[in-house]
Amino acid sequence: MSLSLERSKLATVTDAVIVGAGPIGLFQVFELGLLGLRAEVIDSLPQIGGQCIELYPDKPIYDIPAIPLCTAKELIERLAEQIRPFNAGLHLGQEVTEVVPRPDRRFDVVTSRGLRFDAGAVIVAGGVGSFQPRRLGLEGAERHEGTSIHYRVKDAAQLCDRDLVILGGGDSALDWTLELVEKARSVVLVHRRAEFRAAPAAVQRMLHLREEGRLDHIEGQVQSLVIEDERVRGVRVLARDGVTRTVSLDHLLVFWGLHPKLGPIADWGLELHRRTIRVDTARFQTSVPGIFAVGDINDYPGKKKLILSGFHEAALAAFGVREHLAPGEKVHLQYTTTSPLLQRRLGVSGAAPQSQEDSRARAGGPG
Ligand code: FAD
């Protein structure tokens, strides 16, 4: 069996792999879809939306054209709806670890969960990198990750009727405290400061529950783990009053936020500049032909890390991908308003007659 046949049996064959499902990665699906190109999207987070969902879902955004006000979550919901017609493959909770150019101008792409893609082009929409939880860093902690120490709740059922200690003072820590207090045997929230970064309503509710004796709250810092018989039995917390208290537990939930790491993107042979990828401004192509970069991850003269800028970059990158896949082929710029072809791709009715499309379509783009 030839090598390429063997490869194509294992891998999903696609026009483009998009690394990152933030707002720009999502809109990239749309721009590729209009040009008739299919995409597979991969993100290390368990949900789409990138920074918008991970860092500020309920905060208002005022500078998206024609949307005077929406929350970050609403923006992602609208983007998800807009790209639905293109039916892109979505692969969450896994990092793209390898991107290897091939002699036939295509790419072998591999994820941390072993998924493989045979892609005509790769578009890196990796934002500030893949988000990783801030870890405990205490002796012995690593061995118990996923069993008694958790950085995200995968299965809330396993926490029912258990003694829980929750670390953190942001939205995730407070949201989970309020949700789990109903299910757990006991909940102790440990935060190093008296002030919380979480939504005021959540903080008020937590303080109210504490007054009622439904949960405990310690202002202090975790010093060490109590490990007995190969199990984490508790934590030692140095409280604000200078006293070290030992709190017993079945599960320790750590919500100290996420920090971005450029991660494997740094190893793909792309020209980098201070943790960003250099691109041209005609196609947003990187130093490797066929690999493009859009959104917060790229760098060019005058770059502004705005969602608006990323949307523009995604439009031009789509034409760049098309040119990479079919060099020299003429591509007409068409309007969604009047092009029956684009309307068919969008799955909408009311397509204008062909002649109207032809008269209004402007010749442009590459070719
Ligand atoms: P991101 O949103 O960062 O998404 C990138 C995704 O790529 C992430 O989900 C990450 O997990 C994934 N990823 C990275 N590497 C890999 C890998 N190897 N494998 C798999 N997945 C990977 N902008 C505005 O225009 N207006 C505003 O009002 C505004 N307000 C903001 C408020 C706050 C608090 C913050 C933090 C930012 C704000 N921004 C605003 C900036 C805006 O959120 C970013 O410009 C935007 O999110 C960039 O989108 P992106 O898709 O490029 O990257």
Short mmCIF file of C-alpha atoms and ligand atoms in Angstrom, two decimals:
data_model
loop_
_atom_site.label_atom_id
_atom_site.label_comp_id
_atom_site.label_asym_id
_atom_site.label_seq_id
_atom_site.Cartn_x
_atom_site.Cartn_y
_atom_site.Cartn_z
CA MET A 1 0.00 0.00 0.00
CA SER A 2 1.38 3.44 -0.91
CA LEU A 3 2.19 5.82 1.90
CA SER A 4 -0.38 8.43 0.78
CA LEU A 5 -3.14 5.78 0.58
CA GLU A 6 -2.27 4.54 4.07
CA ARG A 7 -2.31 8.14 5.36
CA SER A 8 -5.65 9.01 3.79
CA LYS A 9 -7.23 5.90 5.36
CA LEU A 10 -6.28 7.10 8.82
CA ALA A 11 -6.85 10.82 8.44
CA THR A 12 -9.85 13.06 7.84
CA VAL A 13 -9.28 14.73 4.48
CA THR A 14 -10.30 18.40 4.46
CA ASP A 15 -9.66 21.66 2.66
CA ALA A 16 -8.50 23.41 5.82
CA VAL A 17 -7.82 22.80 9.49
CA ILE A 18 -8.51 25.79 11.73
CA VAL A 19 -6.50 25.79 14.96
CA GLY A 20 -8.66 27.58 17.54
CA ALA A 21 -12.41 28.07 17.95
CA GLY A 22 -12.32 31.62 19.27
CA PRO A 23 -14.42 34.30 17.52
CA ILE A 24 -11.94 34.54 14.65
CA GLY A 25 -11.55 30.79 14.12
CA LEU A 26 -15.35 30.53 13.99
CA PHE A 27 -15.72 33.36 11.48
CA GLN A 28 -12.97 31.75 9.41
CA VAL A 29 -15.34 28.80 8.87
CA PHE A 30 -17.84 31.23 7.37
CA GLU A 31 -15.38 32.90 5.00
CA LEU A 32 -14.02 29.54 3.81
CA GLY A 33 -17.56 28.22 3.44
CA LEU A 34 -18.55 31.09 1.14
CA LEU A 35 -15.69 30.05 -1.14
CA GLY A 36 -16.92 26.45 -1.10
CA LEU A 37 -14.17 25.21 1.21
CA ARG A 38 -14.71 22.78 4.06
CA ALA A 39 -13.01 23.19 7.43
CA GLU A 40 -12.29 21.16 10.55
CA VAL A 41 -11.93 23.23 13.73
CA ILE A 42 -9.93 22.13 16.75
CA ASP A 43 -9.67 23.78 20.18
CA SER A 44 -7.96 22.77 23.38
CA LEU A 45 -10.85 24.12 25.46
CA PRO A 46 -13.99 22.04 26.00
CA GLN A 47 -16.18 24.74 24.43
CA ILE A 48 -16.08 27.18 21.52
CA GLY A 49 -15.57 30.92 21.98
CA GLY A 50 -11.93 31.39 23.03
CA GLN A 51 -11.30 34.39 25.28
CA CYS A 52 -14.91 35.59 24.89
CA ILE A 53 -16.29 32.56 26.73
CA GLU A 54 -13.32 31.70 28.90
CA LEU A 55 -12.57 35.21 30.21
CA TYR A 56 -15.59 37.51 29.86
CA PRO A 57 -18.80 35.76 28.75
CA ASP A 58 -21.22 38.18 30.44
CA LYS A 59 -19.35 41.41 29.74
CA PRO A 60 -20.73 43.79 27.10
CA ILE A 61 -19.01 44.38 23.76
CA TYR A 62 -19.78 47.66 21.99
CA ASP A 63 -17.48 47.63 18.95
CA ILE A 64 -18.79 44.88 16.70
CA PRO A 65 -20.06 46.54 13.49
CA ALA A 66 -23.86 46.81 13.32
CA ILE A 67 -24.28 45.26 16.78
CA PRO A 68 -24.36 48.25 19.16
CA LEU A 69 -24.29 46.00 22.22
CA CYS A 70 -24.03 42.30 22.91
CA THR A 71 -22.38 40.17 25.57
CA ALA A 72 -19.36 38.10 24.59
CA LYS A 73 -21.49 34.97 24.98
CA GLU A 74 -24.15 36.36 22.63
CA LEU A 75 -21.47 37.16 20.05
CA ILE A 76 -20.27 33.56 20.09
CA GLU A 77 -23.84 32.26 19.89
CA ARG A 78 -24.46 34.45 16.83
CA LEU A 79 -21.23 33.30 15.18
CA ALA A 80 -22.14 29.66 15.85
CA GLU A 81 -25.51 30.26 14.19
CA GLN A 82 -23.92 32.05 11.23
CA ILE A 83 -21.51 29.20 10.46
CA ARG A 84 -24.04 26.39 10.93
CA PRO A 85 -24.78 26.02 7.19
CA PHE A 86 -21.18 25.04 6.54
CA ASN A 87 -21.27 22.08 8.89
CA ALA A 88 -17.62 22.29 9.93
CA GLY A 89 -16.16 19.44 11.97
CA LEU A 90 -15.65 20.55 15.57
CA HIS A 91 -13.09 18.80 17.78
CA LEU A 92 -12.91 20.24 21.28
CA GLY A 93 -10.82 19.45 24.34
CA GLN A 94 -7.71 18.67 22.34
CA GLU A 95 -4.66 20.62 21.27
CA VAL A 96 -3.22 20.60 17.79
CA THR A 97 0.23 19.27 18.54
CA GLU A 98 1.76 18.68 15.09
CA VAL A 99 1.52 20.45 11.73
CA VAL A 100 3.86 18.89 9.18
CA PRO A 101 4.11 20.23 5.60
CA ARG A 102 4.22 17.58 2.85
CA PRO A 103 5.88 17.66 -0.56
CA ASP A 104 2.42 17.78 -2.22
CA ARG A 105 1.75 21.18 -0.52
CA ARG A 106 -0.75 19.59 1.90
CA PHE A 107 -0.33 19.14 5.67
CA ASP A 108 -0.45 16.32 8.18
CA VAL A 109 -2.13 17.61 11.33
CA VAL A 110 -2.27 15.66 14.60
CA THR A 111 -4.08 16.44 17.87
CA SER A 112 -3.26 15.54 21.47
CA ARG A 113 -6.03 12.91 21.36
CA GLY A 114 -4.54 11.29 18.29
CA LEU A 115 -6.96 12.65 15.66
CA ARG A 116 -5.29 13.02 12.25
CA PHE A 117 -6.12 15.32 9.38
CA ASP A 118 -4.92 15.53 5.80
CA ALA A 119 -5.42 19.25 5.20
CA GLY A 120 -4.98 21.39 2.11
CA ALA A 121 -4.15 24.38 4.30
CA VAL A 122 -3.86 25.26 7.98
CA ILE A 123 -5.18 28.45 9.54
CA VAL A 124 -3.85 29.24 12.98
CA ALA A 125 -6.46 31.21 14.95
CA GLY A 126 -4.85 30.38 18.27
CA GLY A 127 -5.36 33.75 20.01
CA VAL A 128 -2.95 34.13 22.87
CA GLY A 129 -2.24 30.40 22.78
CA SER A 130 -4.01 27.46 24.31
CA PHE A 131 -5.41 28.09 27.77
CA GLN A 132 -3.98 26.02 30.57
CA PRO A 133 -5.23 26.01 34.18
CA ARG A 134 -2.93 27.58 36.77
CA ARG A 135 -1.74 24.60 38.72
CA LEU A 136 -1.30 24.06 42.45
CA GLY A 137 2.43 23.52 42.43
CA LEU A 138 2.34 21.73 45.83
CA GLU A 139 4.40 18.64 46.54
CA GLY A 140 2.58 15.47 45.47
CA ALA A 141 -0.25 17.34 43.69
CA GLU A 142 0.48 16.17 40.15
CA ARG A 143 -0.05 12.47 40.98
CA HIS A 144 -3.61 13.14 42.15
CA GLU A 145 -4.78 15.33 39.25
CA GLY A 146 -8.02 14.00 37.80
CA THR A 147 -8.72 11.76 40.83
CA SER A 148 -8.95 14.01 43.89
CA ILE A 149 -7.50 17.26 42.50
CA HIS A 150 -9.46 18.92 39.69
CA TYR A 151 -8.92 22.01 37.54
CA ARG A 152 -12.32 21.72 35.85
CA VAL A 153 -15.45 19.79 36.76
CA LYS A 154 -15.91 16.99 34.25
CA ASP A 155 -18.41 14.96 36.23
CA ALA A 156 -20.34 16.80 38.95
CA ALA A 157 -22.01 13.52 40.01
CA GLN A 158 -18.76 12.22 41.52
CA LEU A 159 -18.74 15.22 43.90
CA CYS A 160 -22.19 14.50 45.40
CA ASP A 161 -22.19 13.78 49.14
CA ARG A 162 -18.45 14.47 49.35
CA ASP A 163 -16.35 16.91 51.37
CA LEU A 164 -15.08 19.57 48.97
CA VAL A 165 -12.50 22.30 49.23
CA ILE A 166 -12.69 24.92 46.47
CA LEU A 167 -9.79 27.31 45.83
CA GLY A 168 -10.22 30.66 44.08
CA GLY A 169 -12.11 33.95 44.05
CA GLY A 170 -13.21 34.38 40.43
CA ASP A 171 -16.39 33.49 38.55
CA SER A 172 -15.60 29.78 38.19
CA ALA A 173 -14.80 29.33 41.90
CA LEU A 174 -17.95 31.11 43.02
CA ASP A 175 -20.26 29.55 40.40
CA TRP A 176 -19.13 26.05 41.33
CA THR A 177 -19.31 26.83 45.06
CA LEU A 178 -22.95 27.88 44.66
CA GLU A 179 -23.82 24.90 42.50
CA LEU A 180 -22.03 22.26 44.56
CA VAL A 181 -23.17 23.50 47.97
CA GLU A 182 -26.56 21.96 47.10
CA LYS A 183 -25.04 18.56 46.30
CA ALA A 184 -21.91 18.10 48.42
CA ARG A 185 -21.68 16.97 52.07
CA SER A 186 -19.57 20.04 52.87
CA VAL A 187 -17.97 22.91 50.97
CA VAL A 188 -15.07 25.07 52.16
CA LEU A 189 -14.08 27.98 49.92
CA VAL A 190 -10.49 29.18 50.32
CA HIS A 191 -9.47 32.52 48.82
CA ARG A 192 -6.36 34.50 49.68
CA ARG A 193 -8.08 37.90 49.82
CA ALA A 194 -11.27 39.33 51.32
CA GLU A 195 -12.26 40.76 47.89
CA PHE A 196 -13.58 38.51 45.14
CA ARG A 197 -13.28 38.98 41.37
CA ALA A 198 -16.56 37.14 40.73
CA ALA A 199 -19.92 38.71 39.85
CA PRO A 200 -21.21 40.68 42.89
CA ALA A 201 -24.50 38.74 42.97
CA ALA A 202 -22.61 35.43 43.28
CA VAL A 203 -20.43 36.83 46.08
CA GLN A 204 -23.52 38.09 47.96
CA ARG A 205 -25.15 34.69 47.67
CA MET A 206 -22.03 32.92 48.92
CA LEU A 207 -21.79 35.28 51.95
CA HIS A 208 -25.45 34.69 52.68
CA LEU A 209 -24.96 30.91 52.59
CA ARG A 210 -21.96 31.27 54.88
CA GLU A 211 -24.07 33.21 57.39
CA GLU A 212 -26.61 30.40 57.27
CA GLY A 213 -23.80 27.92 58.01
CA ARG A 214 -24.26 26.10 54.71
CA LEU A 215 -20.61 26.55 53.72
CA ASP A 216 -17.34 27.71 55.21
CA HIS A 217 -15.05 30.38 53.84
CA ILE A 218 -11.41 30.80 54.83
CA GLU A 219 -9.38 33.83 53.86
CA GLY A 220 -5.94 32.31 53.50
CA GLN A 221 -3.49 30.36 51.38
CA VAL A 222 -3.02 26.63 50.90
CA GLN A 223 0.40 25.57 52.19
CA SER A 224 0.50 21.81 51.66
CA LEU A 225 -1.49 18.65 51.02
CA VAL A 226 -2.29 16.02 53.62
CA ILE A 227 -1.63 12.71 51.84
CA GLU A 228 -2.28 9.39 53.57
CA ASP A 229 -2.42 5.91 52.04
CA GLU A 230 -1.75 7.40 48.59
CA ARG A 231 -4.86 9.61 48.84
CA VAL A 232 -5.28 13.35 49.37
CA ARG A 233 -7.11 13.60 52.71
CA GLY A 234 -6.87 17.32 53.31
CA VAL A 235 -5.10 20.65 52.90
CA ARG A 236 -3.22 22.83 55.36
CA VAL A 237 -4.35 26.44 55.02
CA LEU A 238 -2.48 29.40 56.50
CA ALA A 239 -5.37 31.70 57.41
CA ARG A 240 -5.24 35.50 57.53
CA ASP A 241 -5.08 35.39 61.37
CA GLY A 242 -1.75 33.52 61.12
CA VAL A 243 -3.18 30.17 62.24
CA THR A 244 -2.68 27.09 60.06
CA ARG A 245 -5.85 25.01 59.83
CA THR A 246 -6.12 21.51 58.43
CA VAL A 247 -9.25 21.01 56.37
CA SER A 248 -10.18 17.45 55.44
CA LEU A 249 -11.58 16.70 52.00
CA ASP A 250 -12.48 14.09 49.41
CA HIS A 251 -11.97 16.41 46.43
CA LEU A 252 -9.96 19.59 45.93
CA LEU A 253 -11.19 21.90 43.16
CA VAL A 254 -8.71 24.54 42.00
CA PHE A 255 -10.07 27.55 40.08
CA TRP A 256 -7.13 29.89 39.93
CA GLY A 257 -7.90 30.87 36.35
CA LEU A 258 -6.27 29.99 33.09
CA HIS A 259 -3.11 31.29 31.55
CA PRO A 260 -2.35 31.17 27.85
CA LYS A 261 0.63 29.21 26.54
CA LEU A 262 1.75 29.45 22.93
CA GLY A 263 2.43 25.72 23.30
CA PRO A 264 3.04 23.52 20.26
CA ILE A 265 2.45 26.39 17.76
CA ALA A 266 6.01 27.51 18.57
CA ASP A 267 7.36 24.25 17.10
CA TRP A 268 5.77 24.43 13.62
CA GLY A 269 8.66 26.26 11.98
CA LEU A 270 6.78 29.57 11.61
CA GLU A 271 8.53 32.91 11.87
CA LEU A 272 7.60 34.29 15.27
CA HIS A 273 7.86 37.71 16.85
CA ARG A 274 7.31 37.93 20.63
CA ARG A 275 4.91 35.00 20.88
CA THR A 276 3.01 36.04 17.73
CA ILE A 277 3.22 34.80 14.14
CA ARG A 278 4.47 37.06 11.36
CA VAL A 279 2.10 37.29 8.39
CA ASP A 280 1.74 39.28 5.19
CA THR A 281 -1.27 41.58 4.96
CA ALA A 282 -2.52 40.47 1.54
CA ARG A 283 -3.36 36.88 2.52
CA PHE A 284 -2.35 36.65 6.19
CA GLN A 285 -0.03 33.85 5.21
CA THR A 286 2.87 32.91 7.51
CA SER A 287 6.47 32.21 6.52
CA VAL A 288 5.33 28.68 5.53
CA PRO A 289 3.21 28.66 2.33
CA GLY A 290 -0.22 27.16 3.04
CA ILE A 291 -0.17 28.05 6.75
CA PHE A 292 -2.12 31.21 7.56
CA ALA A 293 -2.59 33.05 10.88
CA VAL A 294 -5.54 35.25 11.86
CA GLY A 295 -6.76 37.02 15.00
CA ASP A 296 -4.77 37.79 18.13
CA ILE A 297 -2.01 35.31 17.27
CA ASN A 298 -0.67 37.19 14.23
CA ASP A 299 1.61 40.16 13.87
CA TYR A 300 2.04 42.73 11.09
CA PRO A 301 2.71 46.48 10.98
CA GLY A 302 -0.20 48.30 12.63
CA LYS A 303 -1.79 45.14 14.10
CA LYS A 304 -4.59 45.80 16.59
CA LYS A 305 -5.87 42.89 18.66
CA LEU A 306 -9.55 43.49 18.02
CA ILE A 307 -12.29 41.09 16.96
CA LEU A 308 -13.10 43.48 14.11
CA SER A 309 -9.55 43.22 12.73
CA GLY A 310 -9.65 39.42 12.97
CA PHE A 311 -12.85 39.25 10.91
CA HIS A 312 -11.18 41.19 8.07
CA GLU A 313 -8.10 38.96 8.27
CA ALA A 314 -10.29 35.84 8.05
CA ALA A 315 -11.91 37.10 4.83
CA LEU A 316 -8.58 37.66 3.08
CA ALA A 317 -7.05 34.46 4.47
CA ALA A 318 -9.93 32.48 2.93
CA PHE A 319 -9.00 33.82 -0.52
CA GLY A 320 -5.38 32.98 0.28
CA VAL A 321 -6.33 29.40 1.12
CA ARG A 322 -8.32 29.12 -2.09
CA GLU A 323 -5.31 30.29 -4.08
CA HIS A 324 -3.05 27.80 -2.27
CA LEU A 325 -5.43 24.95 -3.10
CA ALA A 326 -5.97 25.96 -6.74
CA PRO A 327 -3.06 28.17 -7.82
CA GLY A 328 -3.84 30.54 -10.68
CA GLU A 329 -7.57 29.77 -10.70
CA LYS A 330 -9.62 32.96 -11.07
CA VAL A 331 -11.91 33.71 -8.13
CA HIS A 332 -14.68 36.27 -8.44
CA LEU A 333 -15.70 38.26 -5.41
CA GLN A 334 -19.43 37.80 -5.05
CA TYR A 335 -22.04 39.41 -2.81
CA THR A 336 -24.18 37.26 -0.51
CA THR A 337 -27.02 39.67 -1.33
CA THR A 338 -27.13 38.77 -5.00
CA SER A 339 -25.13 35.58 -5.65
CA PRO A 340 -27.27 32.44 -6.07
CA LEU A 341 -24.11 30.36 -5.63
CA LEU A 342 -23.32 31.91 -2.23
CA GLN A 343 -26.98 31.68 -1.23
CA ARG A 344 -26.98 27.99 -2.13
CA ARG A 345 -23.88 27.49 0.00
CA LEU A 346 -25.62 29.36 2.82
CA GLY A 347 -28.72 27.24 2.38
CA VAL A 348 -31.00 30.30 2.09
CA SER A 349 -33.87 30.75 -0.31
CA GLY A 350 -34.78 33.75 -2.48
CA ALA A 351 -31.72 33.46 -4.71
CA ALA A 352 -31.50 36.15 -7.38
CA PRO A 353 -31.43 35.07 -11.06
CA GLN A 354 -28.02 34.19 -12.48
CA SER A 355 -27.91 37.19 -14.86
CA GLN A 356 -28.41 39.59 -11.96
CA GLU A 357 -25.57 37.92 -10.10
CA ASP A 358 -23.27 38.19 -13.07
CA SER A 359 -23.99 41.87 -13.60
CA ARG A 360 -23.38 42.75 -9.97
CA ALA A 361 -20.46 40.49 -9.14
CA ARG A 362 -17.23 42.34 -9.12
CA ALA A 363 -14.18 40.60 -10.49
CA GLY A 364 -11.60 40.62 -7.74
CA GLY A 365 -9.60 38.54 -5.33
CA PRO A 366 -6.74 36.46 -6.54
CA GLY A 367 -6.30 35.18 -10.07
P1 FAD B 1 -9.00 33.61 21.15
O1 FAD B 1 -10.30 34.20 21.54
O2 FAD B 1 -7.87 33.74 22.12
O3 FAD B 1 -9.21 32.07 20.81
C1 FAD B 1 -8.11 31.27 20.45
C2 FAD B 1 -8.44 29.82 20.72
O4 FAD B 1 -7.38 29.01 20.19
C3 FAD B 1 -8.53 29.50 22.22
O5 FAD B 1 -9.80 28.95 22.48
C4 FAD B 1 -7.40 28.48 22.44
O6 FAD B 1 -7.76 27.46 23.37
C5 FAD B 1 -7.19 27.90 21.04
N1 FAD B 1 -5.86 27.34 20.80
C6 FAD B 1 -4.65 27.95 20.88
N2 FAD B 1 -3.65 27.11 20.57
C7 FAD B 1 -4.25 25.93 20.27
C8 FAD B 1 -3.75 24.65 19.86
N3 FAD B 1 -2.45 24.40 19.66
N4 FAD B 1 -4.65 23.67 19.67
C9 FAD B 1 -5.98 23.88 19.84
N5 FAD B 1 -6.49 25.05 20.22
C10 FAD B 1 -5.64 26.06 20.42
N6 FAD B 1 -12.00 42.75 21.54
C11 FAD B 1 -12.84 43.60 20.88
O7 FAD B 1 -12.78 43.73 19.66
N7 FAD B 1 -13.79 44.29 21.60
C12 FAD B 1 -13.92 44.20 22.96
O8 FAD B 1 -14.76 44.87 23.57
C13 FAD B 1 -13.05 43.30 23.64
N8 FAD B 1 -13.15 43.14 25.01
C14 FAD B 1 -12.29 42.28 25.64
C15 FAD B 1 -12.40 42.13 27.04
C16 FAD B 1 -11.54 41.28 27.72
C17 FAD B 1 -11.67 41.13 29.21
C18 FAD B 1 -10.53 40.56 26.99
C19 FAD B 1 -9.60 39.62 27.70
C20 FAD B 1 -10.44 40.70 25.61
C21 FAD B 1 -11.29 41.57 24.92
N9 FAD B 1 -11.22 41.73 23.54
C22 FAD B 1 -12.08 42.59 22.90
C23 FAD B 1 -10.20 41.01 22.73
C24 FAD B 1 -10.85 39.82 22.02
O9 FAD B 1 -11.47 38.96 22.97
C25 FAD B 1 -9.79 39.08 21.22
O10 FAD B 1 -9.28 39.96 20.26
C26 FAD B 1 -10.39 37.85 20.54
O11 FAD B 1 -10.87 36.93 21.48
C27 FAD B 1 -9.35 37.19 19.65
O12 FAD B 1 -9.98 36.09 19.06
P2 FAD B 1 -9.14 34.85 18.51
O13 FAD B 1 -10.15 33.93 17.91
O14 FAD B 1 -8.02 35.37 17.67
O15 FAD B 1 -8.43 34.21 19.79
#
